[in-house]
Amino acid sequence: MLTFFFISLFLFLLLSVLFKFAISDGDFTLLSKRHVKREEIEDKVVWITGASRGIGEILAKQLASLGAKLILSARNEAELERVRKQLTGKYAPEQVKILPLDLTSGEDSLKEVVEKAESLFAGVGVDYMIHNAAYERPKTTALDVTEESLKATFNVNVFGTICLTRLLTPFMLRRGRGHFVVMSSAAGKTPAPGQAVYSASKYALNGYFHTLRSELCQKGIKVTVVCPGPIETSNGSGATTSGAKVSSEKRVSAERCAELTIIAASHGLKEVWISYQPVLAVMYLVQYMPTIGYWLMDKVGGRRVEAAEQKRNTYSLSLLFGEKKTA
């Protein structure tokens, strides 16, 4: 057992070093693309959910500058207007469309929203649907999850997102093209101690959208699943949501995450990972060496929950060895 521990640790550290020098904040395939294919974005209709703040707001800014025709959705119409006024580009801000949306409102309401989105730009429908809206509660153990939290998470992250997709896809199929960009999470690729329900919702998204692509890719439907690790986002007022309490966590900026997401979509990549170490190394281990990867996550699981409760870094390598107790 001790030998297995040291072999595993050596492999983990080796991979961490290799990935640290080989890539900075994304997987190999993603970073090999380097630049956005502007011709795939310019003049295209891009619908973004969760566009009133965070990554959604940054995506809107970058896509507007690339000449996309934007539809911005979220529940807060006033915040969407704030975002719209800040946009600059070929069609921004004047021709940016605001479309309030509540993913938990039910199929009849979502059907009306989809029909409206399809009619906002005369003669063209939605080319890209960016599923960015998400619901996440503070970290808690898998056994402490409440029924309310479970339903709230899945209603937004899974049921509403899938329903919106089912309603929009027939329009895309009639045109013979359409591209779904799904903001998933590293928590949808590896165990995420302290985030069991959120992780489960992202695993569900990954399964649905990869299957959707397999079924419809021959009919012109593309899917890009984006799996970010910890991201530094703002709440719309400029303040960061990660907060000073976890300032030691190294997070990819929302601007860089949005940039890499657009690169991935414009190149038609099927799945991409965006994160710093050690999250990327763990994702590779779970993907390609699952026995070692899951063993590592089992080692840090309880400690990560404790770290979250104590407002400490939940992505530190020190979780593997345990924190030194002070007198």
XYZ file of C-alpha atoms in Angstrom:
327
model
C 0.000 0.000 0.000
C 2.838 2.396 0.836
C 4.466 1.625 -2.525
C 1.206 2.362 -4.305
C 0.977 5.675 -2.457
C 4.426 6.829 -3.517
C 3.940 5.675 -7.110
C 0.645 7.519 -7.269
C 2.119 10.618 -5.697
C 5.038 10.548 -8.136
C 2.695 10.249 -11.113
C 0.507 13.052 -9.819
C 3.423 15.414 -9.224
C 4.979 14.491 -12.553
C 1.772 15.236 -14.377
C 1.411 18.498 -12.475
C 4.880 19.617 -13.500
C 4.364 18.556 -17.096
C 1.028 20.306 -17.366
C 2.305 23.409 -15.605
C 4.976 23.919 -18.230
C 3.120 22.482 -21.208
C -0.127 24.399 -20.725
C -1.174 27.263 -18.532
C -4.932 27.316 -18.230
C -6.495 24.864 -20.682
C -6.206 21.407 -22.193
C -3.762 20.574 -24.979
C -6.242 20.647 -27.866
C -7.824 23.913 -26.793
C -4.547 25.792 -26.397
C -3.291 24.485 -29.734
C -5.971 26.561 -31.494
C -4.591 29.885 -30.187
C -7.001 32.280 -31.935
C -10.713 32.740 -32.576
C -11.933 31.971 -36.093
C -13.694 35.296 -36.498
C -15.543 34.223 -39.612
C -17.388 31.648 -37.504
C -18.659 34.366 -35.135
C -19.120 37.554 -37.155
C -22.726 38.190 -38.279
C -23.909 35.072 -36.432
C -26.836 35.197 -33.991
C -25.601 34.218 -30.535
C -28.060 33.710 -27.664
C -26.514 33.780 -24.178
C -28.327 32.753 -20.995
C -27.053 34.012 -17.657
C -25.797 37.106 -19.506
C -26.377 39.633 -16.732
C -23.114 39.008 -14.869
C -19.989 36.892 -14.540
C -18.818 34.820 -17.483
C -22.052 35.517 -19.372
C -21.445 39.260 -19.259
C -17.833 38.843 -20.397
C -18.892 36.514 -23.211
C -21.332 39.171 -24.374
C -18.615 41.826 -24.446
C -16.150 39.670 -26.355
C -18.709 38.344 -28.822
C -20.025 41.842 -29.497
C -16.494 43.002 -30.318
C -16.208 40.098 -32.780
C -19.291 41.256 -34.681
C -21.890 38.806 -33.401
C -25.605 39.585 -33.272
C -26.476 39.096 -29.627
C -29.531 37.999 -27.685
C -29.011 38.427 -23.947
C -31.103 36.506 -21.446
C -31.364 36.334 -17.668
C -34.079 36.947 -15.104
C -32.983 40.506 -14.248
C -33.928 42.760 -17.171
C -32.367 45.848 -15.598
C -29.000 44.097 -15.333
C -29.271 42.956 -18.946
C -29.824 46.564 -19.983
C -26.742 47.557 -17.999
C -24.698 44.953 -19.868
C -26.151 45.980 -23.238
C -25.173 49.625 -22.760
C -21.555 48.608 -22.162
C -21.223 46.603 -25.366
C -19.397 47.849 -28.445
C -19.117 46.235 -31.850
C -20.572 45.916 -35.315
C -24.106 45.468 -33.973
C -23.660 46.743 -30.430
C -25.198 48.218 -28.495
C -28.079 49.342 -30.724
C -28.990 45.964 -32.220
C -28.362 43.841 -29.140
C -31.631 42.196 -28.111
C -32.784 41.786 -24.501
C -34.891 38.700 -23.829
C -35.757 38.095 -20.143
C -35.757 34.413 -19.276
C -36.493 32.247 -16.240
C -35.372 28.681 -16.872
C -37.697 27.420 -14.134
C -40.839 28.946 -15.708
C -42.011 25.759 -17.439
C -42.234 24.485 -21.004
C -45.066 26.729 -22.198
C -43.234 29.869 -21.117
C -39.917 28.657 -22.545
C -41.599 27.845 -25.846
C -42.748 31.458 -26.148
C -39.227 32.687 -25.378
C -37.694 30.415 -28.030
C -40.180 31.584 -30.652
C -39.390 35.193 -29.753
C -35.634 34.561 -29.987
C -36.053 33.008 -33.423
C -37.872 36.117 -34.679
C -35.644 38.859 -33.244
C -33.365 39.102 -36.297
C -35.320 39.155 -39.541
C -34.620 36.233 -41.849
C -32.203 34.446 -39.528
C -32.513 32.319 -36.417
C -30.207 31.403 -33.583
C -26.823 30.109 -34.744
C -25.212 29.666 -31.309
C -27.030 28.890 -28.076
C -24.682 29.472 -25.139
C -26.076 27.748 -22.047
C -24.353 29.766 -19.349
C -27.058 30.177 -16.710
C -26.381 28.076 -13.626
C -27.382 27.692 -10.003
C -24.913 26.819 -7.269
C -25.271 26.826 -3.482
C -22.442 27.138 -0.935
C -20.423 23.961 -0.464
C -21.979 21.326 1.774
C -21.646 17.586 2.258
C -23.578 15.151 0.090
C -25.721 14.136 3.069
C -26.557 17.693 4.124
C -28.214 18.608 0.825
C -31.826 19.703 1.257
C -34.687 18.798 -1.048
C -35.129 22.503 -1.843
C -31.484 22.834 -2.866
C -31.646 19.655 -4.950
C -34.712 20.817 -6.872
C -33.461 24.394 -7.302
C -30.145 23.203 -8.739
C -31.593 20.682 -11.161
C -34.470 22.939 -12.260
C -31.992 25.507 -13.581
C -28.886 23.499 -14.449
C -30.610 20.486 -15.994
C -34.367 20.576 -16.554
C -34.651 24.172 -17.773
C -31.536 23.933 -19.911
C -32.600 20.677 -21.550
C -36.141 21.941 -22.114
C -34.829 25.086 -23.812
C -32.616 22.894 -25.998
C -35.472 20.588 -27.005
C -37.570 23.581 -28.033
C -34.830 25.349 -29.985
C -33.298 22.367 -31.785
C -36.164 21.827 -34.299
C -35.591 25.356 -35.658
C -31.891 24.595 -36.083
C -32.640 21.283 -37.771
C -34.875 23.000 -40.330
C -31.963 25.295 -41.202
C -29.499 22.402 -41.189
C -27.175 24.050 -38.674
C -26.900 25.095 -35.046
C -24.329 25.067 -32.276
C -24.853 24.576 -28.549
C -22.094 25.823 -26.253
C -22.599 24.385 -22.783
C -20.884 25.939 -19.785
C -20.426 22.832 -17.674
C -17.721 22.456 -15.024
C -14.689 20.494 -13.914
C -17.150 19.255 -11.278
C -18.885 17.429 -14.139
C -15.706 15.485 -14.910
C -14.293 14.596 -11.476
C -15.654 14.097 -7.960
C -16.249 17.471 -6.313
C -16.368 17.000 -2.527
C -18.641 19.632 -1.011
C -20.502 20.106 -4.302
C -22.315 16.809 -4.765
C -25.569 18.146 -6.213
C -23.897 20.779 -8.385
C -21.497 18.084 -9.631
C -24.394 15.733 -10.364
C -26.159 18.446 -12.368
C -23.062 19.035 -14.489
C -22.521 15.304 -15.079
C -26.140 15.229 -16.291
C -25.515 18.112 -18.699
C -22.394 16.449 -20.086
C -24.236 13.202 -20.686
C -27.219 14.844 -22.364
C -25.328 17.158 -24.682
C -22.663 14.664 -25.776
C -25.497 12.267 -26.612
C -27.421 15.005 -28.432
C -24.391 15.707 -30.593
C -23.911 12.032 -31.394
C -27.529 11.769 -32.482
C -27.716 14.967 -34.535
C -24.193 15.807 -35.736
C -24.968 14.395 -39.175
C -27.843 16.876 -39.395
C -25.726 19.949 -38.737
C -25.983 20.221 -34.961
C -22.730 20.921 -33.111
C -22.063 20.834 -29.364
C -19.138 22.259 -27.412
C -19.034 21.341 -23.734
C -16.845 23.695 -21.682
C -15.561 22.461 -18.316
C -13.989 25.278 -16.296
C -12.357 24.841 -12.928
C -12.329 27.742 -10.439
C -13.002 31.039 -12.220
C -12.600 34.597 -10.933
C -15.907 36.296 -11.725
C -17.595 39.561 -10.740
C -21.091 40.223 -9.479
C -21.764 42.947 -12.036
C -20.614 45.816 -9.827
C -16.951 45.006 -10.295
C -16.552 43.128 -7.027
C -15.249 39.605 -7.300
C -17.507 36.803 -6.162
C -14.685 34.514 -5.112
C -13.991 36.909 -2.245
C -11.006 37.591 -0.060
C -11.696 34.530 2.044
C -10.294 32.291 -0.705
C -7.723 34.706 -2.103
C -5.061 31.988 -2.062
C -6.973 30.022 -4.702
C -5.519 30.493 -8.158
C -8.431 31.137 -10.481
C -8.623 31.698 -14.228
C -10.041 35.145 -14.981
C -13.532 35.375 -16.425
C -12.031 37.212 -19.403
C -9.645 34.362 -20.178
C -12.364 31.742 -19.653
C -14.649 33.581 -22.078
C -11.848 33.957 -24.618
C -11.034 30.243 -24.528
C -14.732 29.351 -24.711
C -15.165 31.404 -27.892
C -12.003 29.882 -29.389
C -13.347 26.397 -28.635
C -16.746 27.146 -30.170
C -15.324 28.800 -33.296
C -13.133 25.747 -33.920
C -15.988 23.322 -33.282
C -14.240 21.524 -30.420
C -16.420 18.938 -28.704
C -15.176 19.356 -25.128
C -12.595 21.599 -23.493
C -11.147 22.021 -19.994
C -10.197 25.419 -18.573
C -8.326 25.639 -15.291
C -5.019 26.075 -13.520
C -3.268 23.377 -11.519
C -3.920 21.169 -9.659
C -7.426 20.883 -11.119
C -6.255 20.129 -14.671
C -3.912 17.386 -13.490
C -6.711 15.763 -11.495
C -9.015 15.910 -14.529
C -6.392 14.164 -16.656
C -5.805 11.525 -13.991
C -9.508 10.767 -13.566
C -9.906 10.599 -17.349
C -6.871 8.473 -18.196
C -5.846 6.834 -14.895
C -9.175 6.554 -13.052
C -7.947 4.256 -10.284
C -5.297 6.773 -9.277
C -7.518 9.773 -9.914
C -10.375 8.522 -7.761
C -7.943 7.411 -5.065
C -6.551 10.936 -4.911
C -10.017 12.455 -4.660
C -10.893 10.002 -1.885
C -7.804 11.202 -0.007
C -8.784 14.866 -0.183
C -12.581 14.571 -0.030
C -13.177 15.042 3.678
C -10.404 17.608 3.972
C -11.863 19.660 1.127
C -15.228 19.858 2.870
C -13.483 20.988 6.057
C -11.486 23.567 4.102
C -14.689 24.969 2.609
C -16.289 25.234 6.043
C -13.223 27.094 7.326
C -13.101 29.400 4.260
C -9.708 28.027 3.210
C -8.312 27.125 -0.208
C -10.324 24.158 -1.519
C -8.021 23.566 -4.498
C -4.668 23.296 -2.720
C -2.274 20.361 -3.087
C -1.847 20.523 0.680
C -5.246 18.819 1.000
C -3.531 15.628 -0.153
C -1.252 15.650 2.882
C -3.498 17.316 5.437
C -3.089 20.674 7.131
C -0.557 21.032 9.903
C -2.294 21.671 13.177
C -1.190 24.671 15.138
C -1.136 24.803 18.918
